[in-house]
Amino acid sequence: MENQKKIVLTGDRPTGRLHLGHFVGSMQNRLKLQDEADQSFYMIADIQALTDNADNPEKVRNNVLEVALDNLACGLDPKKTTMFIQSEIHEIAELTVLFLNLVTLARLKRNPTVKSEMKQKGYGEDVPAGFLSYPVSQAADILFAKSNLIPVGEDQLPVIEQVNEIVDSFNRLYGKTFDHVKHLVGDTPRLVGTDGGSKMGKSLDNGIYLSDSYEILSKKVMNMYTDPGHIHVQDPGKVEGNVVFTYLDIFDDRKDEVAELKKQYEKGGLGDVVIKKRLVEVLEKMIKPIREKREELAKNPEKIMQILEKGTEEARKVAEATMLEVRKVIKIDYF
Ligand code: TRP
């Protein structure tokens, strides 16, 4: 890795706006790496989004712009990061088909990420084949650009593991062509949702979005899960599992003050409203500049599409070069 070029690639499924979980899980790493890497790519994974939204192309289409806006508003810089749309790079589809030969059905069914997503969606055996095999298409997303550093949320680690197995099989059969890839998980790999029950998820209705207004943000924090046993202000409260404190630990820089508040809360005499108001202010400070930049950018959607078009052209050149090499080693380079 030391003398290897650092090529970063990451992506989002365009199925909804991005939330705080995305921000601490991978966005912060994206922003850092676009300055450190030799090359940096950001993909809007519309084909992957269609694997479980085939009946709703409208939703996928509309969210392409939304996730682009979220990323640009957070500070992803098209001068440093090549931003492109997955479906526009046909080589990715071609590479996926070739990689599918290197993966068994049994292995796909064992992938813990896919397994839990299948369960969440209630698919059972009736899972779309495209969805079951999305880790294979994700391998193509990553390897077409020969990228080796992948900032992702913690839930994606089994997918990255499977990518490396595909690298091994490919190299064994056709000669050394790809390098192993490395994942990078943020400081908070898994952010609990506002309900305290599970991780923040687009489909779980427990998220705070990077584009939420102050009013919505306040409402969500005020409804946050705290300690159900903490009924009166003077009652001692629990800090563990209390989402407000979990978030203060992550987002509030004034650690000493938070430690003091925790002590007070555990002793009794500190009401939920006080800590919730504090959290609203902390989150608003972080989200406000993102929201404002997003609103500014959203006034000119054509400009965003131009950025994506230009990035797509750049990514296509890289993909063509890789596919020439791949066709050659698989001996499907006829004319
Ligand atoms: N599966 C990723 C997610 O749900 C999105 C994604 C698609 C991705 N292709 C990728 C991430 C390539 C990293 C690299 O978050």
Coordinates of N, CA and C in Angstrom, one line a residue, residues 148-240:
N148 N -8.5 1.6 -4.5 CA -8.1 0.8 -3.4 C -8.5 1.3 -2.0
L149 N -9.0 2.5 -2.0 CA -9.5 3.0 -0.6 C -10.9 3.3 -0.7
I150 N -11.7 2.7 0.1 CA -13.2 2.8 0.0 C -13.8 3.2 1.3
P151 N -14.1 4.5 1.4 CA -14.8 5.0 2.7 C -16.3 4.5 2.6
V152 N -16.7 3.8 3.6 CA -18.0 3.3 3.7 C -18.5 3.2 5.1
G153 N -19.8 3.0 5.3 CA -20.3 2.8 6.7 C -20.0 1.3 7.1
E154 N -20.1 1.1 8.4 CA -19.7 -0.2 8.9 C -20.5 -1.4 8.3
D155 N -21.7 -1.1 7.9 CA -22.6 -2.2 7.4 C -22.0 -2.7 6.1
Q156 N -21.2 -2.0 5.4 CA -20.7 -2.4 4.1 C -19.4 -3.3 4.2
L157 N -18.9 -3.5 5.4 CA -17.6 -4.3 5.4 C -17.7 -5.7 4.8
P158 N -18.8 -6.4 5.0 CA -18.9 -7.7 4.4 C -18.9 -7.6 2.8
V159 N -19.4 -6.5 2.3 CA -19.4 -6.3 0.9 C -17.9 -6.1 0.4
I160 N -17.2 -5.4 1.1 CA -15.8 -5.1 0.7 C -15.0 -6.4 0.8
E161 N -15.3 -7.2 1.8 CA -14.6 -8.5 2.0 C -14.9 -9.4 0.7
Q162 N -16.1 -9.3 0.3 CA -16.4 -10.1 -0.9 C -15.7 -9.6 -2.2
V163 N -15.6 -8.3 -2.2 CA -14.8 -7.7 -3.3 C -13.4 -8.2 -3.4
N164 N -12.8 -8.3 -2.2 CA -11.4 -8.9 -2.2 C -11.4 -10.3 -2.6
E165 N -12.4 -11.1 -2.3 CA -12.4 -12.5 -2.8 C -12.5 -12.5 -4.3
I166 N -13.3 -11.6 -4.9 CA -13.4 -11.5 -6.3 C -12.0 -11.2 -6.9
V167 N -11.3 -10.2 -6.3 CA -10.0 -9.9 -6.7 C -9.1 -11.1 -6.7
D168 N -9.1 -11.9 -5.7 CA -8.3 -13.1 -5.6 C -8.6 -14.1 -6.7
S169 N -9.9 -14.4 -6.9 CA -10.3 -15.3 -7.9 C -9.9 -14.9 -9.3
F170 N -10.1 -13.6 -9.5 CA -9.8 -13.0 -10.9 C -8.3 -13.2 -11.1
N171 N -7.5 -12.7 -10.2 CA -6.0 -12.8 -10.4 C -5.5 -14.2 -10.5
R172 N -6.2 -15.1 -9.8 CA -5.7 -16.6 -9.9 C -6.0 -17.1 -11.3
L173 N -7.2 -16.8 -11.8 CA -7.6 -17.4 -13.1 C -6.9 -16.7 -14.3
Y174 N -6.8 -15.4 -14.2 CA -6.4 -14.6 -15.4 C -5.1 -13.8 -15.3
G175 N -4.4 -14.0 -14.1 CA -3.2 -13.3 -13.9 C -3.4 -12.0 -13.1
K176 N -2.4 -11.6 -12.5 CA -2.5 -10.4 -11.6 C -3.0 -9.2 -12.3
T177 N -4.2 -8.7 -12.0 CA -4.8 -7.6 -12.7 C -5.3 -6.5 -11.7
F178 N -5.8 -7.0 -10.5 CA -6.4 -6.0 -9.6 C -5.7 -6.2 -8.2
D179 N -5.6 -5.1 -7.4 CA -5.1 -5.2 -6.1 C -6.2 -5.2 -5.1
H180 N -5.9 -5.7 -3.9 CA -6.9 -5.7 -2.8 C -7.3 -4.3 -2.5
V181 N -8.6 -4.2 -2.0 CA -9.1 -2.9 -1.6 C -9.2 -2.8 -0.1
K182 N -9.1 -1.6 0.4 CA -9.2 -1.4 1.8 C -10.4 -0.5 2.1
H183 N -11.1 -0.9 3.1 CA -12.2 0.0 3.5 C -11.8 1.0 4.6
L184 N -12.5 2.1 4.7 CA -12.2 3.0 5.7 C -13.5 3.4 6.4
V185 N -13.6 3.2 7.7 CA -14.9 3.4 8.4 C -14.6 4.7 9.2
G186 N -15.7 5.5 9.3 CA -15.6 6.8 10.1 C -15.4 6.6 11.6
D187 N -15.3 7.7 12.3 CA -15.1 7.6 13.8 C -16.4 7.0 14.4
T188 N -17.5 7.2 13.9 CA -18.7 6.6 14.4 C -19.3 5.7 13.3
P189 N -18.8 4.5 13.2 CA -19.2 3.6 12.1 C -20.7 3.3 12.1
R190 N -21.4 3.3 13.2 CA -22.8 3.0 13.2 C -23.5 4.0 14.1
L191 N -24.3 4.9 13.6 CA -25.0 5.8 14.4 C -26.4 5.3 14.7
V192 N -26.8 5.3 16.0 CA -28.1 4.9 16.4 C -29.1 5.9 15.9
G193 N -30.3 5.4 15.6 CA -31.4 6.3 15.1 C -32.0 7.1 16.3
T194 N -32.8 8.0 15.9 CA -33.4 8.9 17.0 C -34.4 8.1 17.9
D195 N -34.8 6.9 17.4 CA -35.7 6.0 18.2 C -34.9 5.2 19.2
G196 N -33.6 5.2 19.0 CA -32.7 4.4 19.9 C -32.7 2.9 19.6
G197 N -33.6 2.5 18.7 CA -33.7 1.0 18.5 C -32.7 0.4 17.6
S198 N -32.4 1.1 16.5 CA -31.4 0.5 15.6 C -30.6 1.6 14.9
K199 N -29.9 1.2 13.9 CA -29.1 2.3 13.3 C -29.9 3.2 12.4
M200 N -29.4 4.4 12.3 CA -30.2 5.4 11.5 C -30.3 4.9 10.0
G201 N -31.5 4.8 9.5 CA -31.7 4.3 8.2 C -32.7 5.1 7.4
K202 N -32.4 5.1 6.1 CA -33.3 5.9 5.2 C -34.7 5.4 5.3
S203 N -34.9 4.1 5.4 CA -36.2 3.5 5.3 C -36.8 3.3 6.7
L204 N -36.1 3.7 7.8 CA -36.6 3.4 9.1 C -37.3 4.6 9.8
D205 N -37.3 5.7 9.2 CA -38.0 6.9 9.7 C -37.4 7.3 11.1
N206 N -36.2 7.2 11.3 CA -35.5 7.5 12.5 C -34.3 8.4 12.3
G207 N -34.3 9.1 11.2 CA -33.1 9.9 10.8 C -33.2 11.4 10.9
I208 N -32.1 12.0 11.1 CA -32.0 13.5 11.0 C -31.2 13.8 9.8
Y209 N -31.8 14.5 8.9 CA -31.3 14.7 7.6 C -30.4 16.0 7.5
L210 N -29.4 15.9 6.6 CA -28.5 17.0 6.5 C -29.2 18.3 5.9
S211 N -30.4 18.0 5.4 CA -31.1 19.1 4.8 C -32.3 19.5 5.7
D212 N -32.5 18.9 6.9 CA -33.6 19.2 7.7 C -33.6 20.7 8.2
S213 N -34.8 21.3 8.2 CA -34.9 22.7 8.7 C -34.7 22.7 10.2
Y214 N -34.5 23.9 10.8 CA -34.3 24.0 12.2 C -35.6 23.5 12.9
E215 N -36.8 23.7 12.4 CA -38.0 23.3 13.0 C -38.1 21.8 13.1
I216 N -37.8 21.2 11.9 CA -37.9 19.7 11.9 C -36.8 19.1 12.8
L217 N -35.6 19.6 12.7 CA -34.5 19.1 13.6 C -34.9 19.2 15.0
S218 N -35.5 20.4 15.5 CA -35.9 20.5 16.9 C -36.9 19.5 17.2
K219 N -37.9 19.3 16.3 CA -39.0 18.4 16.6 C -38.4 17.0 16.8
K220 N -37.5 16.6 15.9 CA -36.9 15.2 16.0 C -36.2 15.0 17.3
V221 N -35.4 16.0 17.7 CA -34.6 15.9 18.9 C -35.5 15.9 20.1
M222 N -36.6 16.7 20.1 CA -37.5 16.8 21.2 C -38.2 15.4 21.4
N223 N -38.4 14.7 20.3 CA -39.0 13.4 20.4 C -38.1 12.2 20.6
M224 N -36.8 12.5 20.8 CA -35.8 11.5 20.9 C -36.0 10.6 22.1
Y225 N -35.5 9.4 21.9 CA -35.6 8.4 23.0 C -34.5 8.7 24.1
T226 N -35.0 8.8 25.3 CA -34.0 9.1 26.4 C -34.0 7.9 27.4
D227 N -34.5 8.1 28.5 CA -34.6 7.1 29.5 C -36.1 7.0 30.0
P228 N -36.8 5.9 29.6 CA -38.2 5.9 29.9 C -38.5 5.9 31.4
G229 N -37.5 5.6 32.2 CA -37.7 5.6 33.7 C -37.5 7.0 34.3
H230 N -37.0 7.9 33.5 CA -36.7 9.3 34.0 C -38.0 10.1 33.7
I231 N -38.9 10.0 34.7 CA -40.2 10.7 34.5 C -40.2 12.1 35.1
H232 N -39.8 12.2 36.3 CA -39.7 13.6 37.0 C -38.3 14.1 36.9
V233 N -38.2 15.4 36.8 CA -36.8 16.0 36.8 C -35.9 15.5 37.9
Q234 N -36.5 15.4 39.1 CA -35.6 15.0 40.2 C -35.2 13.5 40.2
D235 N -35.8 12.7 39.4 CA -35.5 11.3 39.3 C -34.1 11.1 38.7
P236 N -33.3 10.1 39.2 CA -32.0 9.8 38.6 C -32.3 9.2 37.2
G237 N -31.5 9.6 36.2 CA -31.7 9.1 34.9 C -30.5 8.3 34.4
K238 N -30.8 7.5 33.3 CA -29.8 6.6 32.7 C -29.1 7.3 31.5
V239 N -27.8 7.2 31.5 CA -27.1 7.8 30.4 C -26.8 6.8 29.3
E240 N -26.6 5.6 29.7 CA -26.3 4.5 28.6 C -27.6 4.3 27.9

